[in-house]
Coordinates of N, CA and C in Angstrom, one line a residue:
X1129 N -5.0 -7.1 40.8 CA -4.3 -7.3 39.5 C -3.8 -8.7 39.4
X1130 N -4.0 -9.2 38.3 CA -3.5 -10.7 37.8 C -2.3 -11.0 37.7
X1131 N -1.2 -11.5 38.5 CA -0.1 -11.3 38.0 C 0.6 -13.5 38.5
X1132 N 1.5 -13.2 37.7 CA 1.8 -14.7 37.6 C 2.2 -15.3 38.6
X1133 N 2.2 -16.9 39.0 CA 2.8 -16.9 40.4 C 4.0 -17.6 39.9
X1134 N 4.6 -17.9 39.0 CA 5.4 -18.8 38.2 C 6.2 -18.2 36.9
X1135 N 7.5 -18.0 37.2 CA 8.3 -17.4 35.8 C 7.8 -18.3 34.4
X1136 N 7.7 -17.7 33.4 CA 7.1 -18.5 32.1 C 8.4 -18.7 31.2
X1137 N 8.7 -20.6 31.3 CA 9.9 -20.4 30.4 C 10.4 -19.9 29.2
X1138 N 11.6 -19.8 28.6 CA 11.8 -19.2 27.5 C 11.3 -20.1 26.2
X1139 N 11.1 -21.3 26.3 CA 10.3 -22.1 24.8 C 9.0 -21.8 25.3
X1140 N 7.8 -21.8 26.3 CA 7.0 -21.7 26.5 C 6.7 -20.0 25.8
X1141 N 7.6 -19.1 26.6 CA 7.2 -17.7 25.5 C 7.7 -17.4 24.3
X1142 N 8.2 -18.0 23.8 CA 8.6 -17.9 22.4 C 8.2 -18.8 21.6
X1143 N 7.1 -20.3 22.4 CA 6.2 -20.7 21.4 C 5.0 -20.0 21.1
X1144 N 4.6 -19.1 22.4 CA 3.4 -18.5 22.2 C 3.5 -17.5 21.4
X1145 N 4.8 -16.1 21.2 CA 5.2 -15.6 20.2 C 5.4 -15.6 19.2
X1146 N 5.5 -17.3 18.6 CA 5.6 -17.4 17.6 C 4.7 -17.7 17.0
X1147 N 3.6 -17.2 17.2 CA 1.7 -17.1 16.5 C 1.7 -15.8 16.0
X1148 N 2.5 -15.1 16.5 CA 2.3 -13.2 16.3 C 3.0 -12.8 14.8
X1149 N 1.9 -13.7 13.6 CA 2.7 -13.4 12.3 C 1.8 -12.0 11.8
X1150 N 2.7 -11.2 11.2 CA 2.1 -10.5 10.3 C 1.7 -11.1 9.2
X1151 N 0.4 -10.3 8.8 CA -0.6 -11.1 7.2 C 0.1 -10.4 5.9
X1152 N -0.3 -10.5 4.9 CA -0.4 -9.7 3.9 C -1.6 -9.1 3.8
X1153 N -1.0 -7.7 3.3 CA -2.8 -7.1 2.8 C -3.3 -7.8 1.8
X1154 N -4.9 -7.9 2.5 CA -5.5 -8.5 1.1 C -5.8 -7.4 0.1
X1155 N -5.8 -7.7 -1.4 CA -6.7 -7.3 -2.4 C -7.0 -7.9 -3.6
X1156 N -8.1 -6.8 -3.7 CA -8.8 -7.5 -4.9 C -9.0 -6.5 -6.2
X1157 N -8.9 -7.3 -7.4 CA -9.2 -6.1 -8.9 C -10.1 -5.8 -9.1
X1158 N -10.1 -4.5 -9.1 CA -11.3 -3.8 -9.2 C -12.1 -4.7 -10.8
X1159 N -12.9 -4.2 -10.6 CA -14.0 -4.2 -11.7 C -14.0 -3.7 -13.1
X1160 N -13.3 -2.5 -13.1 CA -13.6 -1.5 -13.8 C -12.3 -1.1 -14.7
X1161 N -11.2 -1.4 -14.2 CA -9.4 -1.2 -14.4 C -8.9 -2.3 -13.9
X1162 N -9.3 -3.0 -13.5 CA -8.4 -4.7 -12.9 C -7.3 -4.1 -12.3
X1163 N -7.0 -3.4 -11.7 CA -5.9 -2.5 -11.1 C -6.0 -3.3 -9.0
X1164 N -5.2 -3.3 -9.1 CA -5.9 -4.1 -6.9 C -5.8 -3.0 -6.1
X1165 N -7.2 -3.1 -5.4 CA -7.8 -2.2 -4.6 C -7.5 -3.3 -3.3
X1166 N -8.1 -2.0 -2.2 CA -8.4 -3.2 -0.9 C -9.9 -2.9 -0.8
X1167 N -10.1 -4.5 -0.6 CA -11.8 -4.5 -0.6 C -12.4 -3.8 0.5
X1168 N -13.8 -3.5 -0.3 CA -14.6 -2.5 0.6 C -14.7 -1.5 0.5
X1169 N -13.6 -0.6 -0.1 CA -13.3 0.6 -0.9 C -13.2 1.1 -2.0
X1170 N -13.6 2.3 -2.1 CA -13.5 2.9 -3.7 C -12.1 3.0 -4.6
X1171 N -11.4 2.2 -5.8 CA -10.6 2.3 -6.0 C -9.9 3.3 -6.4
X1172 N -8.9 3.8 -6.1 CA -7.9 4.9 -6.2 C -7.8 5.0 -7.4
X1173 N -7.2 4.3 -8.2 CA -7.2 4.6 -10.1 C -8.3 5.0 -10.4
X1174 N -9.1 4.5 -10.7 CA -10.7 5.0 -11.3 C -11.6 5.9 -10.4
X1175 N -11.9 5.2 -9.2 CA -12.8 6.1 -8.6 C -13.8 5.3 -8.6
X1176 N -14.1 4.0 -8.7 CA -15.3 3.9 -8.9 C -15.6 2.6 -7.2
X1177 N -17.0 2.7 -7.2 CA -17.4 1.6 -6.3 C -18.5 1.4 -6.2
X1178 N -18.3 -0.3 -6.4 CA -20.1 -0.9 -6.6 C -20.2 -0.4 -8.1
X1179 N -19.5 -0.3 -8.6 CA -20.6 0.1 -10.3 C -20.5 1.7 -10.5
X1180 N -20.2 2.4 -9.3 CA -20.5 3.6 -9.6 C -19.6 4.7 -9.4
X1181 N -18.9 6.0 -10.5 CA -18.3 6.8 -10.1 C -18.3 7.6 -8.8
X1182 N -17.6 7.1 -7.8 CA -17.5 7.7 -6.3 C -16.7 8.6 -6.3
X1183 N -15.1 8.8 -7.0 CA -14.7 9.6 -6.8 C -14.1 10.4 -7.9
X1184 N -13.8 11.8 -7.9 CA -13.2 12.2 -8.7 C -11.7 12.2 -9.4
X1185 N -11.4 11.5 -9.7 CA -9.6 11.1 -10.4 C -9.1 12.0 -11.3

């Protein structure tokens, strides 16, 4: 098992910590209702995806 041979200083781990940002979700407006979906998916207002009624609303 890999383990350190050297304590890791406190700026040294809290520079590396401080890369661990949360994103925002992306989205995008649908097509159909300009309403924001997350891409890739059938939008929840309408139902639609790609052009086409997917779901029932």
């Amino acid at each position: 098992m890999a383990v350190p041979k050297r304590k890791m200083s406190r700026s040294n781990t809290r520079s590396r910590r401080a890369n661990w940002k949360a994103t925002a979700v992306v989205t995008t407006a649908c097509p159909q209702c300009k309403s924001p979906k997350l891409p890739h998916t059938a939008c929840s207002v309408c139902g639609t995806y790609n052009g086409r009624q997917v779901l029932e609303v």
